[in-house]
Each structure stands twice: as C-alpha cells, then as structure tokens.
JSON list of C-alpha atoms in Angstrom, two decimals:
[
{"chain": "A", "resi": 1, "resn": "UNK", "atom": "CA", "xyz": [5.35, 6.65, -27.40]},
{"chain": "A", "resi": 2, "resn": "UNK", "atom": "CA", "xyz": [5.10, 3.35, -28.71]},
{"chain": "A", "resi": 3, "resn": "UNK", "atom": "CA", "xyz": [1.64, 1.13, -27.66]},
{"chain": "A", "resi": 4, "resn": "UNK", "atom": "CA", "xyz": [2.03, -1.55, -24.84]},
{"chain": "A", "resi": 5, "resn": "UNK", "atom": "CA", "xyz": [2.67, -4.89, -26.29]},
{"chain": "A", "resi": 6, "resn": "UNK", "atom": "CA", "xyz": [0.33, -7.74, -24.56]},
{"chain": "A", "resi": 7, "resn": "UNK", "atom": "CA", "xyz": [2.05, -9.58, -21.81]},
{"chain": "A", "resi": 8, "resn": "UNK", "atom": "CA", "xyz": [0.02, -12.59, -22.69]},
{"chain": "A", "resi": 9, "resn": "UNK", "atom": "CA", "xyz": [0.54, -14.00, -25.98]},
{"chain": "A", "resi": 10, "resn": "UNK", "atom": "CA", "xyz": [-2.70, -15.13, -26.64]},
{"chain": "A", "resi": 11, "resn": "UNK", "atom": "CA", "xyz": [-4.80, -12.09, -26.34]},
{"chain": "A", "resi": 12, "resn": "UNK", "atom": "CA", "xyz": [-3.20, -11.38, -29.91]},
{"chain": "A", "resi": 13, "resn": "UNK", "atom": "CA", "xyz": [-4.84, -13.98, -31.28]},
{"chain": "A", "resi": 14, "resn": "UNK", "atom": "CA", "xyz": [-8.39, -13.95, -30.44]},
{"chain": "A", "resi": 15, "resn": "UNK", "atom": "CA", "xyz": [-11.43, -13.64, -32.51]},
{"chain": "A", "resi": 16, "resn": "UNK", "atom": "CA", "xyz": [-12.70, -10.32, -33.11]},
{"chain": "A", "resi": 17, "resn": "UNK", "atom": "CA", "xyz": [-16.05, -11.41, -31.32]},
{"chain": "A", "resi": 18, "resn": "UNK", "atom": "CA", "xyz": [-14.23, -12.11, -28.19]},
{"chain": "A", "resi": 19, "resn": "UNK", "atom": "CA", "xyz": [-11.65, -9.05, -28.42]},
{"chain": "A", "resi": 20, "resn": "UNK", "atom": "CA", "xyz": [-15.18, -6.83, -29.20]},
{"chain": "A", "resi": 21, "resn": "UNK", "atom": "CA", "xyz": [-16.94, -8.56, -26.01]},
{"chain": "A", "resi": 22, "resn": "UNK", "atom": "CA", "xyz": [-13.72, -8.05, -23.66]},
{"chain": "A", "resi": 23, "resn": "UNK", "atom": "CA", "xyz": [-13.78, -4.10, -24.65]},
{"chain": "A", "resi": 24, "resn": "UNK", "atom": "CA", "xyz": [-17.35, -3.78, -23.51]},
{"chain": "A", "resi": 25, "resn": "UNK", "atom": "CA", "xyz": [-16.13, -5.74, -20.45]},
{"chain": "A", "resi": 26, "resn": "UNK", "atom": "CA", "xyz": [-13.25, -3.45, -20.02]},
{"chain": "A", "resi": 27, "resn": "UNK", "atom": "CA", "xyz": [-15.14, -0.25, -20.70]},
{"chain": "A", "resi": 28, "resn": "UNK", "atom": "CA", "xyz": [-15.81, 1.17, -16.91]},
{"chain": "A", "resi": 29, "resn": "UNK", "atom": "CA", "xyz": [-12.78, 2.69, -15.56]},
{"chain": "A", "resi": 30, "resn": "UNK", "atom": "CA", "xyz": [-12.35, 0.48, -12.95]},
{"chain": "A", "resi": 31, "resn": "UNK", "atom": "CA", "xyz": [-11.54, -2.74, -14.65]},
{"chain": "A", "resi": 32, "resn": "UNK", "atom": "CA", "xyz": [-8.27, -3.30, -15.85]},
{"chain": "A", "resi": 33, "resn": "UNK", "atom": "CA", "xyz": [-7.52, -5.84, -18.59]},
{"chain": "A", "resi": 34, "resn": "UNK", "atom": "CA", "xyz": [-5.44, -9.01, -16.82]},
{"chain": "A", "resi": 35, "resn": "UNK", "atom": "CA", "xyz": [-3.18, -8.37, -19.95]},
{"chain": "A", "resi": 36, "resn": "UNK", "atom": "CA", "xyz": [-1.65, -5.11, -19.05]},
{"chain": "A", "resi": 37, "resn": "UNK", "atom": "CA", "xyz": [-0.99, -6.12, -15.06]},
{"chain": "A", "resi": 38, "resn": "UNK", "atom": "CA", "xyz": [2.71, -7.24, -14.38]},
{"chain": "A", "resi": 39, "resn": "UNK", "atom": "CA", "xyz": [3.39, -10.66, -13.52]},
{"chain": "A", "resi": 40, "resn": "UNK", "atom": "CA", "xyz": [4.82, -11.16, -9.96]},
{"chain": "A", "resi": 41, "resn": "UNK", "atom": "CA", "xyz": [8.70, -11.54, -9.15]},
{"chain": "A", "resi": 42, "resn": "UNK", "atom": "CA", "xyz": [9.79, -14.99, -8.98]},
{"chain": "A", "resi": 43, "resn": "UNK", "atom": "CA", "xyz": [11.59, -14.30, -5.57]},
{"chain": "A", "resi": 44, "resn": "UNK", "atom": "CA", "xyz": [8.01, -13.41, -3.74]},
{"chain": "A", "resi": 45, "resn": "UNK", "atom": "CA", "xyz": [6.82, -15.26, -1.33]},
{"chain": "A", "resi": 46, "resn": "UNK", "atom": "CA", "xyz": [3.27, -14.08, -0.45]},
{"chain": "A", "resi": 47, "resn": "UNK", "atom": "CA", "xyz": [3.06, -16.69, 2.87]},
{"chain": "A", "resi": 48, "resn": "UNK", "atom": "CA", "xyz": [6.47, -14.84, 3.97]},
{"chain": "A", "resi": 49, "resn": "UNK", "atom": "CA", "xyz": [5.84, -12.82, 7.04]},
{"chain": "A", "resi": 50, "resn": "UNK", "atom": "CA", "xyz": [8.57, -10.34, 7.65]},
{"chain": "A", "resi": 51, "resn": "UNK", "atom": "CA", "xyz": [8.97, -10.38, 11.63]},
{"chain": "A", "resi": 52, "resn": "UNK", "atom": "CA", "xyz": [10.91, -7.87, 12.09]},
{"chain": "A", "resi": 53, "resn": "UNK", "atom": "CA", "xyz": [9.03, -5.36, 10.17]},
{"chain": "A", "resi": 54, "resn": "UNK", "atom": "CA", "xyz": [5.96, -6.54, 12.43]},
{"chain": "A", "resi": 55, "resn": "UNK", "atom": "CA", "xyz": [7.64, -6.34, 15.76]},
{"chain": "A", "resi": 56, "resn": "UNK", "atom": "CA", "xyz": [8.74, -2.58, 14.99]},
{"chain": "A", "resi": 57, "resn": "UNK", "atom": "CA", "xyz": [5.27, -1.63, 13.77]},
{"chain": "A", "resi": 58, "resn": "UNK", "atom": "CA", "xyz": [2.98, -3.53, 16.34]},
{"chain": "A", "resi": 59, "resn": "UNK", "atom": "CA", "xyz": [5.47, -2.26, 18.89]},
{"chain": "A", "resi": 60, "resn": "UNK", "atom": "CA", "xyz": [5.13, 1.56, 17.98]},
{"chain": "A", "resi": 61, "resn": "UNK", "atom": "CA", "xyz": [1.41, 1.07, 17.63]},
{"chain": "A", "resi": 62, "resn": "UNK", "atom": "CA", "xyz": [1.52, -0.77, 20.96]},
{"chain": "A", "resi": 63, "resn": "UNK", "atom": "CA", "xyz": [3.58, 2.51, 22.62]},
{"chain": "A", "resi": 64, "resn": "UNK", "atom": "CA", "xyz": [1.00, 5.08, 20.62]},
{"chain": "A", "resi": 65, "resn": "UNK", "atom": "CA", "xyz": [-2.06, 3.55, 22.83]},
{"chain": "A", "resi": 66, "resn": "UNK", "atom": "CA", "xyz": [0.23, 4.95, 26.16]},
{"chain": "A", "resi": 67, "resn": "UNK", "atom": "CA", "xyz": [-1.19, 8.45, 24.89]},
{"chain": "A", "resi": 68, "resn": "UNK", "atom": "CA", "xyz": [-4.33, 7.41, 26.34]},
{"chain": "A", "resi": 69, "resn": "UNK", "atom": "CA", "xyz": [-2.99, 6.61, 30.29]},
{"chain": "A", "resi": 70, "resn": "UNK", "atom": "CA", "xyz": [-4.24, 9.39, 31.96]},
{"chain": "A", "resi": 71, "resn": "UNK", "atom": "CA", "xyz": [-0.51, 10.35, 33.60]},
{"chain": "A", "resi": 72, "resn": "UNK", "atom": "CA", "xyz": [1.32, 9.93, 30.40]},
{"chain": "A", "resi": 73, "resn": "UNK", "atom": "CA", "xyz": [-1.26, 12.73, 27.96]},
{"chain": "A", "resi": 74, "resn": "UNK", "atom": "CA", "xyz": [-0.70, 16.49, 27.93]},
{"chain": "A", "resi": 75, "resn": "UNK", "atom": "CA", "xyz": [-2.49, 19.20, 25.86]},
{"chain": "A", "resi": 76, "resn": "UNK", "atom": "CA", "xyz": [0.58, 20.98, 25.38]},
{"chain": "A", "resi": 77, "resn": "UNK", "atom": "CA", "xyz": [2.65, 17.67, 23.87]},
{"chain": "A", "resi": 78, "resn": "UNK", "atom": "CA", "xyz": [-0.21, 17.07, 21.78]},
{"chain": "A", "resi": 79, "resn": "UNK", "atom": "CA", "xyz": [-0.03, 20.81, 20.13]},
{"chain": "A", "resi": 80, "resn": "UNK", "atom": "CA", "xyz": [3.71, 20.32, 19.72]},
{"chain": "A", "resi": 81, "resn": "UNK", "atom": "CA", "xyz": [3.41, 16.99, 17.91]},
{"chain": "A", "resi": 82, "resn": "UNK", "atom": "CA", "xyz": [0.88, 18.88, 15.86]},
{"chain": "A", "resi": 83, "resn": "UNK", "atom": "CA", "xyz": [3.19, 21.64, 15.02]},
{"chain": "A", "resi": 84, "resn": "UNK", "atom": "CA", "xyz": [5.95, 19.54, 14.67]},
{"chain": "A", "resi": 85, "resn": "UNK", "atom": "CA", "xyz": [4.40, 17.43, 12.13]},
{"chain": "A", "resi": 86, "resn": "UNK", "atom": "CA", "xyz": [3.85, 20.25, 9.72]},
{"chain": "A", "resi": 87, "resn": "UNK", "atom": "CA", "xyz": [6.90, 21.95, 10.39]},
{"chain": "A", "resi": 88, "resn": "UNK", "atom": "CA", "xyz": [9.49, 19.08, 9.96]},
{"chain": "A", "resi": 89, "resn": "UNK", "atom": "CA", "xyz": [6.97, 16.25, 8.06]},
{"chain": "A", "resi": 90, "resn": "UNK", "atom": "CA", "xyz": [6.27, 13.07, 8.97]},
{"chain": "A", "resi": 91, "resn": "UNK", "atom": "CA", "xyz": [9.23, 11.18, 7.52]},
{"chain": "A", "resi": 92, "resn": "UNK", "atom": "CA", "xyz": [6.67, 8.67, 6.04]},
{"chain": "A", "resi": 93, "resn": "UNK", "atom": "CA", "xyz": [7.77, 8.35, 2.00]},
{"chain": "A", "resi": 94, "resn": "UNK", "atom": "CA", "xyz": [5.57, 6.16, -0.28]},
{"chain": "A", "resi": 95, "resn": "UNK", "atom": "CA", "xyz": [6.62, 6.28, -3.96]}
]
C-alpha cells in the first residue's frame, strides 16, 4: 500500500528542524497531525439545524420520559423490551 500523500502542500517543504519538532509533537497516540485530517465538504453548513431530524428525536425522547408516569410502567413490558432488544436488535446502525 502506497504512503498517504500530505493534504497540505506545505508540510513537504519544511525544514528538517521543524518536521523533527512536529514528530515529537505528534508522538502520543492521541494527536493526530492536521495534515492527514480531511478537509470538510463544501456543501456543509455547520450553523444548519436539521428540524426535522430534531422534532423526531426530541419527540421520542419526550414519549420515553412517559415510562416514568406511574399508570403508564409495567415490570412485565419492561422484561419484554429487554428481551426484545436482544432478540430482534435495536435497529440503530452506525458505520
């Protein structure tokens, strides 16, 4: 597999002193040189709030906190949704 080309142009070019210094920098496994990160999509708008997406999620998070009226809990929903959740999954996907 070939090595990852620099996004950044410039990090080619620097002085040995500064590449030397930005490998001791880089040496803990937590920090991530800015040169390897992928630049955002054009199209994203990071002020952008998606209001549909938030009026589906607050709402079943909204519905959830019913489970704790009194009238509306039982023991033997709450070992079902248990059950069910390892028998059929819980249809959330990331990846």
């Amino acid at each position: 597999m070939p090595p990852i080309a620099p996004a950044d142009p410039s990090v080619s070019s620097r002085s040995s002193d500064s590449a030397s210094a930005d490998a001791a920098a880089t040496a803990t496994p937590s920090a991530k040189p800015e040169s390897l990160r992928l630049p955002t999509p054009d199209r994203v708008e990071w002020h952008r709030i998606m209001l549909a997406s938030l009026l589906v999620i607050g709402s079943v998070h909204l519905i959830a906190l019913l489970a704790f009226v009194p009238w509306l809990f039982s023991w033997t929903a709450l070992i079902t949704c248990i059950i069910c959740v390892h028998l059929f999954g819980q249809s959330i996907t990331i990846g």
